[in-house]
Amino acid sequence: MLERFSFEKAYPSKVPMIGRSLQQEKDPFRPKEEGEEVLGPEFPYLSAIGALMYLANCTRLDIAFAVNLLARYSSEPTKRHWKDIKDILRYLQGTKDLGLFYRKNQDLSMVGYADAVYLSDPHTAKSQTGYVFLCGGTTVS
């Protein structure tokens, strides 16, 4: 996928997305603003979202939140949103040697954690919840 989007030699990143701000005007993941130009067909935004969604759902759970956040803007992506897609691709470049590891004869007990944040999206005033389930110390959901 990195070759498909010409990111096989990109500068690697250690985080899949930058931090969000609860102030609407400072949030880098805000919707398209009035006067802001929508990306044209020369930017493969939808192709990138589709490819990243496959990774997020099947093999790279660590990018799921960032990809789902950017998928919200598929109908009117801007250059700001494209920059965030490139940040995820740089993260994949920097972490392509990581994976899920299961050892033979290890304790496969299941552990789950959940968290919630009140008013985490300043644009819709909605709260968010999240969870992670580990099997033998490796994330499975």
N, CA, C and O atoms as a DFTB+ gen file, in Angstrom:
564 C
 N C O
     1  1       0.818      -1.190       0.000
     2  2       0.000       0.000       0.000
     3  2       0.862       1.254       0.000
     4  3       0.514       2.247      -0.639
     5  1       1.980       1.215       0.709
     6  2       2.871       2.373       0.724
     7  2       3.404       2.666      -0.675
     8  3       3.542       3.830      -1.050
     9  1       3.703       1.631      -1.446
    10  2       4.154       1.829      -2.820
    11  2       3.047       2.412      -3.680
    12  3       3.305       3.271      -4.523
    13  1       1.833       1.962      -3.480
    14  2       0.688       2.437      -4.267
    15  2       0.506       3.942      -4.132
    16  3       0.139       4.613      -5.097
    17  1       0.761       4.477      -2.935
    18  2       0.600       5.912      -2.706
    19  2       1.942       6.644      -2.649
    20  3       2.009       7.783      -2.188
    21  1       2.997       6.000      -3.111
    22  2       4.353       6.571      -3.194
    23  2       4.885       7.017      -1.841
    24  3       5.454       8.102      -1.713
    25  1       4.697       6.175      -0.836
    26  2       5.179       6.469       0.506
    27  2       6.187       5.435       0.999
    28  3       6.461       5.367       2.197
    29  1       6.743       4.629       0.091
    30  2       7.682       3.602       0.517
    31  2       8.990       4.186       1.027
    32  3       9.731       3.504       1.735
    33  1       9.289       5.436       0.682
    34  2      10.513       6.086       1.160
    35  2      10.188       7.325       1.993
    36  3      11.046       8.184       2.195
    37  1       8.963       7.412       2.469
    38  2       8.536       8.577       3.252
    39  2       9.215       8.611       4.608
    40  3       9.613       7.576       5.143
    41  1       9.341       9.797       5.153
    42  2       9.892       9.965       6.484
    43  2       8.936       9.324       7.482
    44  3       7.761       9.690       7.508
    45  1       9.396       8.376       8.309
    46  2       8.498       7.659       9.220
    47  2       8.017       8.526      10.385
    48  3       8.671       9.490      10.783
    49  1       6.867       8.154      10.908
    50  2       6.287       8.835      12.059
    51  2       6.038       7.811      13.160
    52  3       5.897       6.619      12.886
    53  1       5.984       8.281      14.410
    54  2       5.753       7.373      15.538
    55  2       4.316       7.394      16.034
    56  3       3.944       6.578      16.878
    57  1       3.501       8.314      15.524
    58  2       2.102       8.406      15.940
    59  2       1.209       8.477      14.699
    60  3       1.586       9.104      13.708
    61  1       0.020       7.838      14.738
    62  2      -0.842       7.832      13.558
    63  2      -1.586       9.143      13.302
    64  3      -2.013       9.398      12.176
    65  1      -1.745       9.969      14.322
    66  2      -2.432      11.249      14.119
    67  2      -1.982      12.250      15.168
    68  3      -1.529      11.884      16.253
    69  1      -2.118      13.525      14.819
    70  2      -1.779      14.568      15.777
    71  2      -2.932      14.731      16.754
    72  3      -4.042      14.266      16.494
    73  1      -2.674      15.383      17.864
    74  2      -3.705      15.566      18.885
    75  2      -4.815      16.491      18.433
    76  3      -4.608      17.391      17.619
    77  1      -5.986      16.251      18.972
    78  2      -7.147      17.087      18.654
    79  2      -7.285      18.193      19.679
    80  3      -6.751      18.101      20.784
    81  1      -7.999      19.230      19.308
    82  2      -8.296      20.343      20.202
    83  2      -9.802      20.405      20.410
    84  3     -10.568      20.168      19.476
    85  1     -10.231      20.721      21.625
    86  2     -11.664      20.867      21.885
    87  2     -12.186      22.223      21.416
    88  3     -13.396      22.453      21.427
    89  1     -11.299      23.116      21.006
    90  2     -11.714      24.390      20.417
    91  2     -11.937      24.161      18.926
    92  3     -11.016      23.773      18.207
    93  1     -13.157      24.403      18.468
    94  2     -13.536      24.066      17.103
    95  2     -12.619      24.682      16.055
    96  3     -12.251      24.006      15.095
    97  1     -12.246      25.927      16.212
    98  2     -11.429      26.606      15.197
    99  2      -9.987      26.111      15.160
   100  3      -9.285      26.342      14.175
   101  1      -9.530      25.429      16.221
   102  2      -8.160      24.923      16.269
   103  2      -8.059      23.429      15.992
   104  3      -6.956      22.900      15.852
   105  1      -9.186      22.749      15.912
   106  2      -9.171      21.302      15.704
   107  2      -8.751      20.991      14.265
   108  3      -9.420      21.424      13.327
   109  1      -7.654      20.249      14.074
   110  2      -7.224      19.931      12.709
   111  2      -8.177      18.986      11.979
   112  3      -8.087      18.848      10.759
   113  1      -9.077      18.342      12.693
   114  2     -10.018      17.408      12.088
   115  2     -11.405      18.018      11.945
   116  3     -12.407      17.303      11.963
   117  1     -11.464      19.332      11.804
   118  2     -12.757      19.996      11.652
   119  2     -13.280      19.803      10.225
   120  3     -12.499      19.574       9.302
   121  1     -14.600      19.897      10.047
   122  2     -15.173      19.758       8.705
   123  2     -14.724      20.911       7.792
   124  3     -14.121      21.884       8.245
   125  1     -15.029      20.774       6.524
   126  2     -14.686      21.795       5.533
   127  2     -15.294      23.129       5.946
   128  3     -16.469      23.215       6.302
   129  1     -14.467      24.163       5.888
   130  2     -14.940      25.493       6.244
   131  2     -15.369      26.242       4.991
   132  3     -14.993      25.880       3.876
   133  1     -16.156      27.281       5.186
   134  2     -16.605      28.095       4.063
   135  2     -15.396      28.723       3.375
   136  3     -14.545      29.326       4.028
   137  1     -15.329      28.579       2.081
   138  2     -14.219      29.123       1.316
   139  2     -13.048      28.175       1.161
   140  3     -12.129      28.446       0.389
   141  1     -13.069      27.052       1.895
   142  2     -11.993      26.076       1.790
   143  2     -12.266      25.176       0.583
   144  3     -13.389      24.715       0.380
   145  1     -11.235      24.936      -0.204
   146  2     -11.380      24.184      -1.438
   147  2     -11.430      22.678      -1.195
   148  3     -10.661      22.138      -0.401
   149  1     -12.350      22.009      -1.895
   150  2     -12.472      20.553      -1.824
   151  2     -11.443      19.942      -2.767
   152  3     -11.180      20.484      -3.841
   153  1     -10.863      18.815      -2.367
   154  2      -9.870      18.145      -3.197
   155  2     -10.482      17.671      -4.508
   156  3     -11.643      17.265      -4.560
   157  1      -9.690      17.729      -5.550
   158  2     -10.122      17.258      -6.858
   159  2      -9.789      15.791      -7.050
   160  3      -9.283      15.132      -6.141
   161  1     -10.076      15.286      -8.239
   162  2      -9.827      13.866      -8.519
   163  2      -8.348      13.501      -8.591
   164  3      -8.011      12.317      -8.601
   165  1      -7.460      14.489      -8.640
   166  2      -6.024      14.187      -8.672
   167  2      -5.513      13.681      -7.327
   168  3      -4.407      13.145      -7.253
   169  1      -6.295      13.841      -6.268
   170  2      -5.947      13.322      -4.944
   171  2      -6.738      12.034      -4.708
   172  3      -7.969      12.068      -4.720
   173  1      -6.071      10.912      -4.497
   174  2      -6.775       9.631      -4.326
   175  2      -7.299       9.457      -2.892
   176  3      -7.000       8.457      -2.240
   177  1      -8.078      10.427      -2.405
   178  2      -8.553      10.412      -1.022
   179  2      -9.399       9.174      -0.728
   180  3      -9.156       8.467       0.250
   181  1     -10.392       8.918      -1.578
   182  2     -11.286       7.782      -1.325
   183  2     -10.546       6.449      -1.439
   184  3     -10.829       5.522      -0.680
   185  1      -9.616       6.344      -2.365
   186  2      -8.826       5.120      -2.483
   187  2      -7.986       4.899      -1.233
   188  3      -7.875       3.779      -0.735
   189  1      -7.400       5.976      -0.736
   190  2      -6.582       5.871       0.473
   191  2      -7.439       5.481       1.671
   192  3      -7.044       4.625       2.462
   193  1      -8.607       6.102       1.812
   194  2      -9.512       5.766       2.919
   195  2      -9.911       4.292       2.836
   196  3      -9.902       3.591       3.848
   197  1     -10.257       3.820       1.647
   198  2     -10.653       2.414       1.487
   199  2      -9.532       1.456       1.855
   200  3      -9.759       0.468       2.553
   201  1      -8.323       1.746       1.390
   202  2      -7.187       0.882       1.699
   203  2      -6.861       0.919       3.190
   204  3      -6.563      -0.115       3.787
   205  1      -6.918       2.103       3.789
   206  2      -6.640       2.225       5.222
   207  2      -7.733       1.560       6.061
   208  3      -7.443       0.996       7.116
   209  1      -8.981       1.622       5.602
   210  2     -10.076       0.955       6.325
   211  2      -9.854      -0.559       6.350
   212  3     -10.109      -1.214       7.360
   213  1      -9.382      -1.100       5.240
   214  2      -9.090      -2.532       5.212
   215  2      -8.022      -2.865       6.248
   216  3      -8.171      -3.814       7.018
   217  1      -6.951      -2.085       6.267
   218  2      -5.893      -2.335       7.252
   219  2      -6.412      -2.171       8.675
   220  3      -6.110      -2.986       9.547
   221  1      -7.196      -1.116       8.911
   222  2      -7.700      -0.836      10.262
   223  2      -8.621      -1.945      10.757
   224  3      -8.636      -2.246      11.950
   225  1      -9.371      -2.544       9.874
   226  2     -10.313      -3.593      10.274
   227  2      -9.691      -4.972      10.339
   228  3     -10.181      -5.832      11.072
   229  1      -8.619      -5.205       9.588
   230  2      -8.075      -6.562       9.483
   231  2      -6.741      -6.769      10.192
   232  3      -6.565      -7.772      10.883
   233  1      -5.806      -5.846      10.035
   234  2      -4.472      -6.118      10.559
   235  2      -3.872      -5.004      11.393
   236  3      -2.990      -5.274      12.209
   237  1      -4.305      -3.776      11.230
   238  2      -3.677      -2.653      11.931
   239  2      -4.719      -1.912      12.778
   240  3      -5.185      -0.832      12.414
   241  1      -5.066      -2.516      13.903
   242  2      -6.059      -1.918      14.789
   243  2      -5.601      -0.576      15.340
   244  3      -6.430       0.229      15.765
   245  1      -4.298      -0.320      15.341
   246  2      -3.758       0.906      15.911
   247  2      -4.091       2.157      15.102
   248  3      -3.934       3.267      15.610
   249  1      -4.544       2.011      13.863
   250  2      -4.896       3.182      13.058
   251  2      -6.404       3.354      12.924
   252  3      -6.859       4.272      12.243
   253  1      -7.183       2.491      13.558
   254  2      -8.634       2.481      13.367
   255  2      -9.286       3.814      13.722
   256  3     -10.115       4.308      12.958
   257  1      -8.937       4.401      14.849
   258  2      -9.588       5.649      15.240
   259  2      -9.296       6.764      14.240
   260  3     -10.211       7.471      13.816
   261  1      -8.045       6.924      13.866
   262  2      -7.665       7.996      12.939
   263  2      -8.328       7.810      11.574
   264  3      -8.802       8.778      10.980
   265  1      -8.363       6.584      11.077
   266  2      -8.961       6.329       9.765
   267  2     -10.459       6.585       9.802
   268  3     -11.002       7.213       8.893
   269  1     -11.134       6.106      10.844
   270  2     -12.573       6.331      10.943
   271  2     -12.901       7.808      11.068
   272  3     -13.918       8.262      10.543
   273  1     -12.061       8.558      11.749
   274  2     -12.266       9.997      11.869
   275  2     -12.162      10.662      10.495
   276  3     -12.991      11.508      10.158
   277  1     -11.171      10.297       9.713
   278  2     -10.992      10.900       8.388
   279  2     -12.028      10.421       7.378
   280  3     -12.335      11.136       6.425
   281  1     -12.569       9.223       7.574
   282  2     -13.599       8.725       6.667
   283  2     -14.873       9.569       6.745
   284  3     -15.675       9.555       5.811
   285  1     -15.066      10.289       7.821
   286  2     -16.233      11.168       7.955
   287  2     -16.249      12.273       6.902
   288  3     -17.307      12.814       6.580
   289  1     -15.085      12.602       6.370
   290  2     -14.977      13.729       5.449
   291  2     -14.803      13.263       4.011
   292  3     -14.287      14.013       3.183
   293  1     -15.216      12.053       3.701
   294  2     -15.048      11.500       2.361
   295  2     -15.830      12.255       1.298
   296  3     -15.419      12.281       0.138
   297  1     -16.939      12.866       1.664
   298  2     -17.741      13.574       0.659
   299  2     -17.154      14.938       0.315
   300  3     -17.358      15.423      -0.798
   301  1     -16.433      15.570       1.237
   302  2     -15.829      16.878       0.975
   303  2     -14.460      16.989       1.640
   304  3     -14.282      17.797       2.551
   305  1     -13.487      16.184       1.193
   306  2     -12.160      16.272       1.808
   307  2     -11.426      17.538       1.370
   308  3     -11.622      18.036       0.261
   309  1     -10.589      18.039       2.252
   310  2      -9.787      19.222       1.954
   311  2      -8.306      18.847       2.012
   312  3      -7.959      17.711       2.338
   313  1      -7.451      19.793       1.698
   314  2      -6.010      19.529       1.775
   315  2      -5.590      19.212       3.204
   316  3      -4.646      18.453       3.423
   317  1      -6.282      19.785       4.167
   318  2      -6.016      19.499       5.580
   319  2      -6.254      18.020       5.877
   320  3      -5.466      17.389       6.582
   321  1      -7.334      17.475       5.342
   322  2      -7.657      16.067       5.545
   323  2      -6.659      15.174       4.800
   324  3      -6.283      14.114       5.301
   325  1      -6.233      15.595       3.612
   326  2      -5.243      14.819       2.862
   327  2      -3.924      14.764       3.622
   328  3      -3.248      13.735       3.612
   329  1      -3.552      15.852       4.276
   330  2      -2.337      15.870       5.089
   331  2      -2.434      14.833       6.207
   332  3      -1.450      14.165       6.522
   333  1      -3.609      14.699       6.801
   334  2      -3.809      13.716       7.865
   335  2      -3.715      12.280       7.331
   336  3      -3.228      11.393       8.031
   337  1      -4.181      12.048       6.093
   338  2      -4.015      10.738       5.459
   339  2      -2.528      10.446       5.304
   340  3      -2.077       9.335       5.583
   341  1      -1.766      11.445       4.857
   342  2      -0.325      11.260       4.683
   343  2       0.362      10.979       6.016
   344  3       1.337      10.229       6.067
   345  1      -0.142      11.579       7.096
   346  2       0.420      11.299       8.424
   347  2       0.240       9.826       8.795
   348  3       1.144       9.216       9.365
   349  1      -0.915       9.257       8.475
   350  2      -1.161       7.836       8.763
   351  2      -0.225       6.966       7.922
   352  3       0.327       5.984       8.418
   353  1      -0.050       7.327       6.658
   354  2       0.850       6.563       5.793
   355  2       2.291       6.633       6.298
   356  3       3.022       5.646       6.224
   357  1       2.698       7.786       6.805
   358  2       4.042       7.906       7.384
   359  2       4.168       7.039       8.642
   360  3       5.218       6.449       8.898
   361  1       3.093       6.972       9.415
   362  2       3.087       6.116      10.605
   363  2       3.241       4.646      10.188
   364  3       3.998       3.898      10.807
   365  1       2.525       4.243       9.146
   366  2       2.649       2.870       8.662
   367  2       4.069       2.597       8.178
   368  3       4.597       1.505       8.387
   369  1       4.684       3.577       7.537
   370  2       6.070       3.424       7.087
   371  2       6.998       3.206       8.287
   372  3       7.921       2.394       8.225
   373  1       6.748       3.930       9.369
   374  2       7.606       3.821      10.543
   375  2       7.347       2.611      11.415
   376  3       8.166       2.272      12.269
   377  1       6.203       1.949      11.205
   378  2       5.849       0.815      12.074
   379  2       5.558      -0.456      11.286
   380  3       4.886      -1.353      11.794
   381  1       6.051      -0.548      10.056
   382  2       5.727      -1.713       9.237
   383  2       6.342      -3.007       9.747
   384  3       5.947      -4.092       9.320
   385  1       7.307      -2.901      10.660
   386  2       7.908      -4.110      11.220
   387  2       7.197      -4.579      12.485
   388  3       7.602      -5.579      13.078
   389  1       6.144      -3.878      12.910
   390  2       5.376      -4.290      14.086
   391  2       4.246      -5.226      13.672
   392  3       3.798      -5.195      12.526
   393  1       3.795      -6.043      14.588
   394  2       2.706      -6.955      14.279
   395  2       2.128      -7.572      15.536
   396  3       2.559      -7.260      16.646
   397  1       1.162      -8.438      15.362
   398  2       0.552      -9.161      16.469
   399  2       1.283     -10.484      16.632
   400  3       1.448     -11.230      15.667
   401  1       1.716     -10.771      17.838
   402  2       2.500     -11.977      18.068
   403  2       1.819     -12.858      19.119
   404  3       1.434     -12.387      20.189
   405  1       1.683     -14.124      18.796
   406  2       1.164     -15.116      19.721
   407  2       2.247     -16.178      19.892
   408  3       2.804     -16.678      18.915
   409  1       2.527     -16.504      21.119
   410  2       3.548     -17.511      21.389
   411  2       2.887     -18.867      21.628
   412  3       1.765     -18.955      22.125
   413  1       3.605     -19.899      21.265
   414  2       3.126     -21.248      21.497
   415  2       3.091     -21.508      23.006
   416  3       4.017     -21.133      23.725
   417  1       2.041     -22.139      23.471
   418  2       1.865     -22.516      24.884
   419  2       1.799     -21.321      25.830
   420  3       2.198     -21.450      26.988
   421  1       1.314     -20.176      25.387
   422  2       1.186     -19.040      26.300
   423  2      -0.223     -18.995      26.876
   424  3      -1.153     -19.580      26.321
   425  1      -0.366     -18.306      27.979
   426  2      -1.668     -18.132      28.618
   427  2      -2.522     -17.229      27.729
   428  3      -2.175     -16.066      27.520
   429  1      -3.619     -17.742      27.212
   430  2      -4.472     -16.980      26.303
   431  2      -5.694     -16.399      27.011
   432  3      -6.793     -16.387      26.457
   433  1      -5.496     -15.919      28.237
   434  2      -6.621     -15.322      28.959
   435  2      -7.014     -14.001      28.299
   436  3      -6.176     -13.274      27.765
   437  1      -8.309     -13.718      28.353
   438  2      -8.865     -12.529      27.722
   439  2      -9.018     -11.426      28.767
   440  3      -9.540     -11.662      29.857
   441  1      -8.556     -10.213      28.423
   442  2      -8.676      -9.047      29.294
   443  2      -9.257      -7.918      28.455
   444  3      -8.889      -7.748      27.293
   445  1     -10.166      -7.147      29.047
   446  2     -10.764      -6.030      28.320
   447  2     -10.695      -4.742      29.112
   448  3     -10.757      -4.748      30.341
   449  1     -10.566      -3.632      28.394
   450  2     -10.543      -2.299      28.990
   451  2     -11.497      -1.410      28.207
   452  3     -11.655      -1.571      26.997
   453  1     -12.125      -0.479      28.894
   454  2     -13.022       0.470      28.233
   455  2     -12.783       1.860      28.797
   456  3     -12.324       2.019      29.928
   457  1     -13.101       2.861      27.990
   458  2     -12.941       4.246      28.421
   459  2     -13.993       5.083      27.709
   460  3     -14.492       4.700      26.650
   461  1     -14.323       6.220      28.293
   462  2     -15.277       7.141      27.692
   463  2     -14.789       8.565      27.902
   464  3     -14.148       8.880      28.905
   465  1     -15.105       9.415      26.940
   466  2     -14.733      10.821      27.009
   467  2     -15.984      11.643      26.745
   468  3     -16.683      11.425      25.755
   469  1     -16.263      12.588      27.633
   470  2     -17.423      13.443      27.503
   471  2     -17.101      14.607      26.577
   472  3     -16.080      15.272      26.754
   473  1     -17.956      14.862      25.594
   474  2     -17.799      15.959      24.630
   475  2     -16.442      15.945      23.934
   476  3     -15.774      16.977      23.861
   477  1     -16.033      14.802      23.428
   478  2     -14.719      14.704      22.798
   479  2     -14.696      15.251      21.375
   480  3     -13.619      15.547      20.859
   481  1     -15.845      15.394      20.730
   482  2     -15.888      15.962      19.385
   483  2     -16.524      17.344      19.481
   484  3     -17.733      17.453      19.680
   485  1     -15.723      18.405      19.341
   486  2     -16.252      19.754      19.527
   487  2     -17.222      20.189      18.434
   488  3     -17.937      21.174      18.615
   489  1     -17.267      19.478      17.297
   490  2     -18.132      19.882      16.187
   491  2     -19.540      19.338      16.318
   492  3     -20.482      19.949      15.813
   493  1     -19.708      18.206      16.982
   494  2     -21.031      17.604      17.122
   495  2     -21.477      17.520      18.577
   496  3     -22.608      17.121      18.856
   497  1     -20.600      17.891      19.503
   498  2     -20.882      17.834      20.945
   499  2     -21.231      16.417      21.389
   500  3     -22.021      16.232      22.315
   501  1     -20.649      15.426      20.736
   502  2     -20.890      14.039      21.101
   503  2     -19.744      13.513      21.944
   504  3     -18.612      13.989      21.862
   505  1     -20.066      12.529      22.747
   506  2     -19.054      11.854      23.550
   507  2     -18.584      10.619      22.799
   508  3     -19.243      10.166      21.863
   509  1     -17.448      10.076      23.206
   510  2     -16.921       8.887      22.552
   511  2     -16.566       7.843      23.594
   512  3     -16.175       8.150      24.720
   513  1     -16.718       6.600      23.172
   514  2     -16.278       5.497      24.012
   515  2     -15.301       4.656      23.206
   516  3     -15.306       4.684      21.975
   517  1     -14.482       3.925      23.899
   518  2     -13.534       3.061      23.225
   519  2     -13.262       1.845      24.082
   520  3     -13.516       1.850      25.287
   521  1     -12.749       0.812      23.460
   522  2     -12.431      -0.402      24.194
   523  2     -11.273      -1.107      23.518
   524  3     -10.962      -0.853      22.354
   525  1     -10.652      -1.981      24.252
   526  2      -9.613      -2.851      23.694
   527  2      -9.706      -4.189      24.432
   528  3      -9.857      -4.230      25.653
   529  1      -9.616      -5.265      23.679
   530  2      -9.603      -6.606      24.245
   531  2      -8.265      -7.244      23.880
   532  3      -7.825      -7.193      22.731
   533  1      -7.632      -7.842      24.880
   534  2      -6.345      -8.489      24.704
   535  2      -6.501      -9.987      24.952
   536  3      -7.193     -10.408      25.879
   537  1      -5.858     -10.770      24.121
   538  2      -5.818     -12.214      24.305
   539  2      -4.349     -12.614      24.379
   540  3      -3.621     -12.519      23.391
   541  1      -3.929     -13.052      25.532
   542  2      -2.525     -13.392      25.717
   543  2      -1.594     -12.195      25.600
   544  3      -0.439     -12.329      25.197
   545  1      -2.116     -11.013      25.960
   546  2      -1.320      -9.795      25.889
   547  2      -1.280      -9.150      24.518
   548  3      -0.609      -8.132      24.349
   549  1      -1.975      -9.706      23.526
   550  2      -2.004      -9.166      22.168
   551  2      -3.413      -8.668      21.849
   552  3      -4.393      -9.363      22.116
   553  1      -3.513      -7.479      21.284
   554  2      -4.809      -6.891      20.953
   555  2      -5.522      -7.722      19.895
   556  3      -4.942      -8.077      18.869
   557  1      -6.790      -8.026      20.161
   558  2      -7.599      -8.768      19.194
   559  2      -8.828      -7.984      18.762
   560  3      -9.422      -8.307      17.734
   561  1      -9.229      -6.963      19.516
   562  2     -10.377      -6.138      19.144
   563  2     -10.275      -4.789      19.813
   564  3     -11.148      -3.941      19.628
